[in-house]
CSV table of C-alpha atoms in Angstrom, one decimal:
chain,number,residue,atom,x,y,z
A,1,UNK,CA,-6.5,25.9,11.5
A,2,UNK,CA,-7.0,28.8,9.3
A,3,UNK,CA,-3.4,29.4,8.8
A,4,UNK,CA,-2.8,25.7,7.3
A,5,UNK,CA,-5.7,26.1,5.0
A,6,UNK,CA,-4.3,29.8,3.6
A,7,UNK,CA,-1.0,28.1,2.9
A,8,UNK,CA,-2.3,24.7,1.4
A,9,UNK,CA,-4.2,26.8,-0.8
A,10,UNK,CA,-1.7,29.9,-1.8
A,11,UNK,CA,0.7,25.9,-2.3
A,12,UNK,CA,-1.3,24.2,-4.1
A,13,UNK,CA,-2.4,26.8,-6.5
A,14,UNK,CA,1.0,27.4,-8.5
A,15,UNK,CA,1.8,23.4,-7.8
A,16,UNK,CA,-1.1,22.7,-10.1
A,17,UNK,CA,-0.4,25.4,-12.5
A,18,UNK,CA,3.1,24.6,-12.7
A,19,UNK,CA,2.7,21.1,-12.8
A,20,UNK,CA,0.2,21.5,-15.8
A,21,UNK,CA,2.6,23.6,-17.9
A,22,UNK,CA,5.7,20.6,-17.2
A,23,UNK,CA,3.1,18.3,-18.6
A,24,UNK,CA,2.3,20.7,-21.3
A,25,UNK,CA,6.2,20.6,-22.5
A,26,UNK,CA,6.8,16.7,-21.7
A,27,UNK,CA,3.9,15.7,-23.7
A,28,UNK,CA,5.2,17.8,-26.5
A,29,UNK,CA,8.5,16.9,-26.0
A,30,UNK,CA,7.4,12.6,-25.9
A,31,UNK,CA,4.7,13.4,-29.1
A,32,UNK,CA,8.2,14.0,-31.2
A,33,UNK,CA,9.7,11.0,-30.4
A,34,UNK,CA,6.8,9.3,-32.1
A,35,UNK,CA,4.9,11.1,-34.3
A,36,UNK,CA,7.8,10.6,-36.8
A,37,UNK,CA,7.1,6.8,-36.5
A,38,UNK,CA,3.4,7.9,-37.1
A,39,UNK,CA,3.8,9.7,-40.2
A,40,UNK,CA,6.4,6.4,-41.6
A,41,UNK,CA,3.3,4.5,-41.1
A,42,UNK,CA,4.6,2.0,-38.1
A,43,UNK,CA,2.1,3.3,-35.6
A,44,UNK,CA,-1.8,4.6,-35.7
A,45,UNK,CA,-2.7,8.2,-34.1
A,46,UNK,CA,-4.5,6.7,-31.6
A,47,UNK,CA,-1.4,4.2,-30.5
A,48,UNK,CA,0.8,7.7,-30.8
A,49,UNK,CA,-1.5,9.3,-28.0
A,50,UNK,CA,-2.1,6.6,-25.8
A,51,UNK,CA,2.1,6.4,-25.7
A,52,UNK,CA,1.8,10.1,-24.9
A,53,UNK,CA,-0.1,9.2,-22.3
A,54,UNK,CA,1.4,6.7,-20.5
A,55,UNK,CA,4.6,8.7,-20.5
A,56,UNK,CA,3.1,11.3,-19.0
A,57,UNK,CA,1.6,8.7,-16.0
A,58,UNK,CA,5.5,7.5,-15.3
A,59,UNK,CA,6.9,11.2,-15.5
A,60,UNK,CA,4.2,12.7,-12.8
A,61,UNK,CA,6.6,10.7,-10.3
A,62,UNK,CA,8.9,12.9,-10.9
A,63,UNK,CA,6.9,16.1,-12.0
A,64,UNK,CA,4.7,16.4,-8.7
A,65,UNK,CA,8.1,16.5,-6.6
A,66,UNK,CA,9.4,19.2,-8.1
A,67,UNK,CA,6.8,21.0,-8.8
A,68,UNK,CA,5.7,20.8,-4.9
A,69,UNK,CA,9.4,21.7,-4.1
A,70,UNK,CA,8.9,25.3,-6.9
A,71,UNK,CA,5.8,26.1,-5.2
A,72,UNK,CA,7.0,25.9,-1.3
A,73,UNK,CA,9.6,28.2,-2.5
A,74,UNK,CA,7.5,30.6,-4.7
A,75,UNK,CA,4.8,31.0,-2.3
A,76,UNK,CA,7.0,31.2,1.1
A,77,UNK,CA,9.4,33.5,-1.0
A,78,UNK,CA,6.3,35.7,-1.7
A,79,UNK,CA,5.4,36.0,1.6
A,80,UNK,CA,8.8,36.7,3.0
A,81,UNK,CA,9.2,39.4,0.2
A,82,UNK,CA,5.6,41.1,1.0
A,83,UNK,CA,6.6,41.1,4.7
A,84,UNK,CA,3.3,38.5,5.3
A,85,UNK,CA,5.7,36.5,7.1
A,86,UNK,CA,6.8,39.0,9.7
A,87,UNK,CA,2.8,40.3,9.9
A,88,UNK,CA,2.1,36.2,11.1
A,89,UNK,CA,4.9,36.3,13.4
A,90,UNK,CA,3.1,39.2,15.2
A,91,UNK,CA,0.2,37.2,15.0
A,92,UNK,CA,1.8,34.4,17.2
A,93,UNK,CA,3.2,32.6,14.1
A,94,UNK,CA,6.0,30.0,15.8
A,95,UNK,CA,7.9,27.9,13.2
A,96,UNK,CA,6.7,24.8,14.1
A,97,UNK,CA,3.1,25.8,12.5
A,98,UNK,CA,5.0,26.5,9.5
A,99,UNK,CA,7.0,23.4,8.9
A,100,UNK,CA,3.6,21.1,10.1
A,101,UNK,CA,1.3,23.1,7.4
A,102,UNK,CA,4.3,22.5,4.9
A,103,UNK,CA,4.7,18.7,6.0
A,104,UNK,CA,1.0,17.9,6.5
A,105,UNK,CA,0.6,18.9,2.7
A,106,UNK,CA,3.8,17.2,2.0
A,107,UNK,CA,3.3,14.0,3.2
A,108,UNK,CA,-0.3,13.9,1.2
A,109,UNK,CA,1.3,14.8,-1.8
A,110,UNK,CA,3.7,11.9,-1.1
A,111,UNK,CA,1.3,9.5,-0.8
A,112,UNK,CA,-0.1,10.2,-4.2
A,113,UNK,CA,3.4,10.1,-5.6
A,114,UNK,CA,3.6,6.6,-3.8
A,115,UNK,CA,0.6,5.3,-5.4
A,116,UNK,CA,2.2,6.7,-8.4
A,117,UNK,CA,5.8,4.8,-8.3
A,118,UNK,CA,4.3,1.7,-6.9
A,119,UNK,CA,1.0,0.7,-9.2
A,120,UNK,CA,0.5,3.2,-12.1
A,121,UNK,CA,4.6,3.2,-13.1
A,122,UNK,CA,4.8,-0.1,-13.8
A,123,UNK,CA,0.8,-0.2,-14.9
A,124,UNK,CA,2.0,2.1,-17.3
A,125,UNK,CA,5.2,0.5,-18.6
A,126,UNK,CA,3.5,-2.5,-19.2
A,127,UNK,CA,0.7,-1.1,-21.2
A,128,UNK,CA,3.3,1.1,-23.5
A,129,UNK,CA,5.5,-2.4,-24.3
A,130,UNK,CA,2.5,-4.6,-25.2
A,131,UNK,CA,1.5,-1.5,-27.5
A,132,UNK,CA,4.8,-0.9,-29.4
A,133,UNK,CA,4.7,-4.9,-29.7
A,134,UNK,CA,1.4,-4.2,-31.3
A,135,UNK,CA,2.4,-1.7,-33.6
A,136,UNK,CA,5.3,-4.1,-34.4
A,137,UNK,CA,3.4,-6.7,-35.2
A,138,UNK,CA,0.5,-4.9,-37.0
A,139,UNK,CA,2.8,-2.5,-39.0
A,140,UNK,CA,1.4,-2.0,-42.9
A,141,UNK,CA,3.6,-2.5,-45.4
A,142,UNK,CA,1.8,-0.1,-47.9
A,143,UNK,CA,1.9,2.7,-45.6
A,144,UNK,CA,5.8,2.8,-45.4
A,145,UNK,CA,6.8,6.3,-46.8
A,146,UNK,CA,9.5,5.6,-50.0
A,147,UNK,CA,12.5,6.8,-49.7
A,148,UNK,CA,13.4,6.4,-46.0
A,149,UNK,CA,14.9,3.4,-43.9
A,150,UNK,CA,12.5,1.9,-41.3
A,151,UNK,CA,13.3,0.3,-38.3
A,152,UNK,CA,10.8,-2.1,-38.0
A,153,UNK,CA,10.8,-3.7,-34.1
A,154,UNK,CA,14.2,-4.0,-32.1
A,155,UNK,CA,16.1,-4.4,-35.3
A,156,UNK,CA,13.8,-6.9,-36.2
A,157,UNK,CA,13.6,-5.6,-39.8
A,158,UNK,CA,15.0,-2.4,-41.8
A,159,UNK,CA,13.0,-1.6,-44.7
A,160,UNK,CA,13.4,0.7,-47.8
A,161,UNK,CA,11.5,1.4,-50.3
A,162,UNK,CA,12.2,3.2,-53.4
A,163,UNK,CA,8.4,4.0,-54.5
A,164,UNK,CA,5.0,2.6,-53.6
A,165,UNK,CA,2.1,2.7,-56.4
A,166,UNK,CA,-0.4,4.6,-56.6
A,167,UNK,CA,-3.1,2.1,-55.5
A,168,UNK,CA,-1.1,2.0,-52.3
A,169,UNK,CA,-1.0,-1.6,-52.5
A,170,UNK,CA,2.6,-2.6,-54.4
A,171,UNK,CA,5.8,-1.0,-53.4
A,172,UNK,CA,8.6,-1.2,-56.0
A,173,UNK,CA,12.6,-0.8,-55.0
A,174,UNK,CA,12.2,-3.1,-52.3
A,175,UNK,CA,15.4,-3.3,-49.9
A,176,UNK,CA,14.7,-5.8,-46.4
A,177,UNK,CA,17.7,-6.7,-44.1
A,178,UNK,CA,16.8,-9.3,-41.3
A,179,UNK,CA,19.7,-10.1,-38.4
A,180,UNK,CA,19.6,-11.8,-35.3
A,181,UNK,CA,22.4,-13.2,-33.1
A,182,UNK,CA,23.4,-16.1,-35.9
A,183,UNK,CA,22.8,-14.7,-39.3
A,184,UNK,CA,22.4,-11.5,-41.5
A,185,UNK,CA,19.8,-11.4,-44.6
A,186,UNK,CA,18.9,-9.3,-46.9
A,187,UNK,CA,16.5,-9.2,-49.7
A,188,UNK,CA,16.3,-6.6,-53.2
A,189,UNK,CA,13.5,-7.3,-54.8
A,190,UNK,CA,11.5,-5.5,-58.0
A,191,UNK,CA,8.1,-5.3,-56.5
A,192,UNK,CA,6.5,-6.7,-53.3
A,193,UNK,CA,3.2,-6.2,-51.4
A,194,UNK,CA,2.0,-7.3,-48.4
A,195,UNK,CA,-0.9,-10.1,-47.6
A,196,UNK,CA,-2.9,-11.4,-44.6
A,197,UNK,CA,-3.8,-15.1,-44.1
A,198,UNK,CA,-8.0,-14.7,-43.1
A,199,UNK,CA,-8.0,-17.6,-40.9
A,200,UNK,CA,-5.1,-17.4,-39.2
A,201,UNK,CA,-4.2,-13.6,-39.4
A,202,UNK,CA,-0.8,-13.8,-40.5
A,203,UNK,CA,0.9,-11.3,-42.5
A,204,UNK,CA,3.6,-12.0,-45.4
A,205,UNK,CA,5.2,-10.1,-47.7
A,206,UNK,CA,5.1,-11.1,-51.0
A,207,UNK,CA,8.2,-10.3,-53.1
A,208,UNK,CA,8.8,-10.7,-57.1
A,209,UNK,CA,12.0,-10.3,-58.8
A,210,UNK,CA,15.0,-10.8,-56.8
A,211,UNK,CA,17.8,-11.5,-55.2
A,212,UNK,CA,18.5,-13.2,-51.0
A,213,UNK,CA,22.1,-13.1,-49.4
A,214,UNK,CA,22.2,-15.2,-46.4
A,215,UNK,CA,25.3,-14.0,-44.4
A,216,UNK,CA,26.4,-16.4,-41.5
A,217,UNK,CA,29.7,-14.3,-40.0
A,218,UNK,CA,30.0,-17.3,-37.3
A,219,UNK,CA,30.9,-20.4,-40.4
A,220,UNK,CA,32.3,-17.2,-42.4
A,221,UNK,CA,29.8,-18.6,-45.3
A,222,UNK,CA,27.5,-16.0,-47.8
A,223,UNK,CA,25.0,-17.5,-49.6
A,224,UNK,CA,23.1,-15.9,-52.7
A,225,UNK,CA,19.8,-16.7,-54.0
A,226,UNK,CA,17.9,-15.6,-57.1
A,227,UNK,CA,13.7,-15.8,-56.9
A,228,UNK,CA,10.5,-14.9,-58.9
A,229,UNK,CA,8.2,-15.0,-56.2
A,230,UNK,CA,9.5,-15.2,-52.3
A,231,UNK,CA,7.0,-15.2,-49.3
A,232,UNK,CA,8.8,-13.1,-46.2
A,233,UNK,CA,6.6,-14.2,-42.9
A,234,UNK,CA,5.7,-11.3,-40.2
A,235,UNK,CA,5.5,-11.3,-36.7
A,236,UNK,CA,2.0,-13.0,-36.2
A,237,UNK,CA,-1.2,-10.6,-35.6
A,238,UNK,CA,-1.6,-11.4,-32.3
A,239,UNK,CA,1.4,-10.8,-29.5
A,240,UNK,CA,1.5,-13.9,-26.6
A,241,UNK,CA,3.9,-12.3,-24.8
A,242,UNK,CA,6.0,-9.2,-24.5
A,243,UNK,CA,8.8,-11.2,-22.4
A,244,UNK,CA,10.0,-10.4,-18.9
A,245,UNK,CA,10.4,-6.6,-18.3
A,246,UNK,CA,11.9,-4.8,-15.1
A,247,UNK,CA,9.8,-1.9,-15.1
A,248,UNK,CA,6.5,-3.2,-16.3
A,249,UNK,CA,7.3,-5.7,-13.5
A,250,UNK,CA,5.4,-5.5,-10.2
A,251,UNK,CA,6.3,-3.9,-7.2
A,252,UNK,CA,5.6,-7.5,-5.1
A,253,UNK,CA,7.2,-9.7,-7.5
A,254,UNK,CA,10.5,-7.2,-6.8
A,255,UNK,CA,10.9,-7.8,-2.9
A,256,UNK,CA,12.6,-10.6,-2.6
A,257,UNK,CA,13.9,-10.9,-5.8
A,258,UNK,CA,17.8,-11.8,-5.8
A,259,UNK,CA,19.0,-9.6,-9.0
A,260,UNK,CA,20.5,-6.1,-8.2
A,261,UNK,CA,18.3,-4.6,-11.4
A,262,UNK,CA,15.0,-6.0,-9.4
A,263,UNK,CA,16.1,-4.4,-6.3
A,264,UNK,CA,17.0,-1.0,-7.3
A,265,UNK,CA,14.0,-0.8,-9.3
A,266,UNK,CA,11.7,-1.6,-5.8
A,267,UNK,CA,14.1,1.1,-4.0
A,268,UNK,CA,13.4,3.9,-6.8
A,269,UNK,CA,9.7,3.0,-6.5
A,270,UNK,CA,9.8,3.1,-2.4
A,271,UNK,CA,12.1,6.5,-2.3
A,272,UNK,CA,10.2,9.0,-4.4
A,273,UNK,CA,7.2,9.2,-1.1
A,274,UNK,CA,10.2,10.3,1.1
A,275,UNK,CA,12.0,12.3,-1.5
A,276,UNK,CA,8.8,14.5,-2.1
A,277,UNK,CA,8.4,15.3,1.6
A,278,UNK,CA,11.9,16.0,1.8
A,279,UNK,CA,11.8,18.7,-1.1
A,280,UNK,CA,8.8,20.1,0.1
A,281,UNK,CA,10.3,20.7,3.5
A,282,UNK,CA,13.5,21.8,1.8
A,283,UNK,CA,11.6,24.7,0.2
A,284,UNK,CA,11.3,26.3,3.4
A,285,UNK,CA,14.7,27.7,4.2
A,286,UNK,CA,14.9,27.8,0.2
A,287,UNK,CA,12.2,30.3,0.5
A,288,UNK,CA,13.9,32.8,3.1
A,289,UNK,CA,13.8,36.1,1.3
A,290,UNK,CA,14.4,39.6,2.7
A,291,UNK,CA,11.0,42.2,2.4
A,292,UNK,CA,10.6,43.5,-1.2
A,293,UNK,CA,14.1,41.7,-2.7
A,294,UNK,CA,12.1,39.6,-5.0
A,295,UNK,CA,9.4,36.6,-4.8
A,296,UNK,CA,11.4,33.7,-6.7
A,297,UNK,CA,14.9,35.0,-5.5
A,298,UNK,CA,16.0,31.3,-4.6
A,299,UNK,CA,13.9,29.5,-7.3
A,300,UNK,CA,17.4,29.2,-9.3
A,301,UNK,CA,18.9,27.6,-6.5
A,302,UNK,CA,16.6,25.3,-5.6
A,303,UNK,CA,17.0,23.8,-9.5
A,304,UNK,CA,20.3,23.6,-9.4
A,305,UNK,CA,19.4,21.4,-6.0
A,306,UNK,CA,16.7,19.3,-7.5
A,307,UNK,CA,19.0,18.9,-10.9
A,308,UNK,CA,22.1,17.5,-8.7
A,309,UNK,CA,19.6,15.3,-6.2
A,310,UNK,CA,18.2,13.6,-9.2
A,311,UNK,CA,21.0,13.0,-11.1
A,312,UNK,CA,22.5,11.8,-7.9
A,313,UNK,CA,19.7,9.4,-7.7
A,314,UNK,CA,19.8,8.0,-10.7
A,315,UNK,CA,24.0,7.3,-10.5
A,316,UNK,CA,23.1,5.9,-7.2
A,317,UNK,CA,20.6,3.8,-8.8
A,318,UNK,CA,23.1,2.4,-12.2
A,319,UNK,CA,25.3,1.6,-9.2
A,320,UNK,CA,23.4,-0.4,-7.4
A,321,UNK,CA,22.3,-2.2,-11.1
A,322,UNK,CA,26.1,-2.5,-11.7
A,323,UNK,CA,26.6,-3.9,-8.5
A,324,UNK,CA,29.1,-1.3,-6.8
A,325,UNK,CA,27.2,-0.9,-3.6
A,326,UNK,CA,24.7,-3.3,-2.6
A,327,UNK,CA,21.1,-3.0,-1.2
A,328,UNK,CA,22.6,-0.3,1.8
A,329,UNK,CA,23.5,2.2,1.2
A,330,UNK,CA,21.9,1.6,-2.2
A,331,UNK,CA,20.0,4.3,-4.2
A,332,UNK,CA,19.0,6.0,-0.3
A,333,UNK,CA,22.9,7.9,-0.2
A,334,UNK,CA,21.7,10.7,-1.8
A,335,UNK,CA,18.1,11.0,0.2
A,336,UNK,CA,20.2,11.1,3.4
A,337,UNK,CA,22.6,14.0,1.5
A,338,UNK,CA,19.3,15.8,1.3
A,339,UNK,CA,18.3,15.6,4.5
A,340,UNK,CA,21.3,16.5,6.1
A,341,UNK,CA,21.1,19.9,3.9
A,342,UNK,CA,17.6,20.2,5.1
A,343,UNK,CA,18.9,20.0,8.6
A,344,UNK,CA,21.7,22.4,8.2
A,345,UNK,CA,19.5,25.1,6.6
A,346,UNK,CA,17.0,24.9,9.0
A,347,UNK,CA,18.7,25.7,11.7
A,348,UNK,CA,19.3,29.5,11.0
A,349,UNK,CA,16.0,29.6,9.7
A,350,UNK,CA,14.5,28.6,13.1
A,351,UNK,CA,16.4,31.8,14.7
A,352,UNK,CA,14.2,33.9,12.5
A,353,UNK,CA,10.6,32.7,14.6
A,354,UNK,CA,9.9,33.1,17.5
A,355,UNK,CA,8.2,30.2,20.0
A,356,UNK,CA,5.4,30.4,21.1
């Protein structure tokens, strides 16, 4: 129908523009959160944009929703305030062709935001932990800038390092803390540079000059130890495993699984299809503008809708992790919230159509 094809196209449109322009200011906004780690020397360039990347992957879940929801509104708004509307209701424009056009493209859009939540989310997670547990593993100790504290893994190692030479290959000032669960140590040495075993492919640092506490808070005993050469093993070269992780997980293995985290994890994934034809079809009454008032009169509104339906989701979600409801109502509450809005606002918006 003619009609459908004018309003996928008038939608789709500003969907893609604004959709590129929240990409635009996410990848930005995800580039800072590593490029600092980048210039420290504990990831490569390329590692930085392939994070970028894969953050960008798990955000469009999230992105395409809203940005389908902005562009009902815009669009329909823009018709309403140009009196287009009113022209196709002379034309023998009922609301039901409205609300199928709207839900037709909807419900396509939600597919893709399916395949989205279900494969490439945790495709994506996956491929961002094995990387930072590459970077972790691979770090080089000459590149460390002086002068800074470096977290170095999950807490794995802090490093500081008062200078490094100018051959790049010895830093001098050297300050290393290690803790896990059962001990504390921490290592001041003169000079130390870093080595890698060619048949094996393990790194070590190689410290000269100094001084190892051994802190064990459990037996409330310190230890202190003076060296002139002390070999400090890395993580090995290559990574076996990066352990089990929720999100990385996938979507099969989290059916039947018994723990609350695995099953509100499988009910975010399943709910962002509906959610996205929901907000699309929510944008219609949103959109209800008198002639000439203004094309994006309700866009603030329908933010301040979207802002309070995902935050909603994502309590309703901790909840469920926390084990304060179980699997029903479980993260679907606020989807059913939304629907019952949709439902209410549509009603005086049907008034406004004639049947045909």
């Amino acid at each position: 129908m003619l009609i459908n094809r004018y309003l996928n196209r008038e939608i789709l449109n500003p969907l893609v523009t604004i959709c590129t322009v929240l990409v635009v200011i996410f990848a930005g906004y995800s580039a800072t959160r590593y490029l600092p780690d980048a210039a420290n020397g504990l990831m490569t360039g390329k590692t930085v944009l392939t994070l970028v990347f894969l953050k960008i992957l798990i955000a469009l879940e999230v992105l395409v929703p809203v940005t389908l929801f902005l562009s009902v509104i815009t669009v329909l708004g823009r018709l309403h305030a140009e009196s287009e509307v009113i022209a196709m209701q002379a034309g023998g424009l009922c609301e039901r062709t409205l609300m199928i056009s709207v839900f037709q493209l909807s419900f396509v859009v939600a597919l893709l935001v399916a395949g989205l939540s279900l494969y490439a989310r945790p495709w994506a997670y996956e491929k961002s932990y094995w990387l930072k547990a590459d970077a972790e593993a691979n770090f080089d100790f000459s590149r460390l800038k002086p002068g800074h504290f470096h977290e170095i893994g999950e807490n794995r190692y802090v490093v500081f390092l008062d200078s490094i030479h100018e051959s790049q290959e010895r830093a001098e000032g050297v300050f290393i803390e290690q803790r896990n669960e059962s001990s504390r140590k921490i290592i001041h040495a003169k000079e130390a540079w870093q080595e890698i075993d060619p048949v094996t492919g393990e790194k070590s640092v190689v410290l000269r000059d100094g001084y190892r506490y051994e802190i064990l808070p459990a037996v409330g005993k310190t230890s202190l130890f003076r060296f002139q050469a002390f070999r400090l093993i890395l993580t090995p070269k290559e990574i076996e495993s990066i352990g089990y992780r929720r999100k990385a997980a996938s979507t099969m293995s989290l059916v039947d699984s018994p723990v609350a985290e695995d099953r509100a994890e499988f009910q975010w994934r399943v709910s962002t299809g509906f959610s996205t034809i929901l907000l699309g079809l929510l944008g219609i009454p949103l959109s209800r503008t008198a002639p000439r008032r203004g094309k994006s009169a309700n866009i603030f509104m329908g933010v301040v809708i979207f802002a309070i339906f995902y935050n909603l989701t994502a309590i309703a979600k901790t909840w469920m992790e926390q084990g304060v409801v179980g699997s029903f109502p479980g993260i679907w509450w606020p989807h059913v919230l939304l629907a019952v809005l949709l439902i209410v606002l549509l009603k005086p918006f049907g008034s406004g159509f004639q049947s045909h």
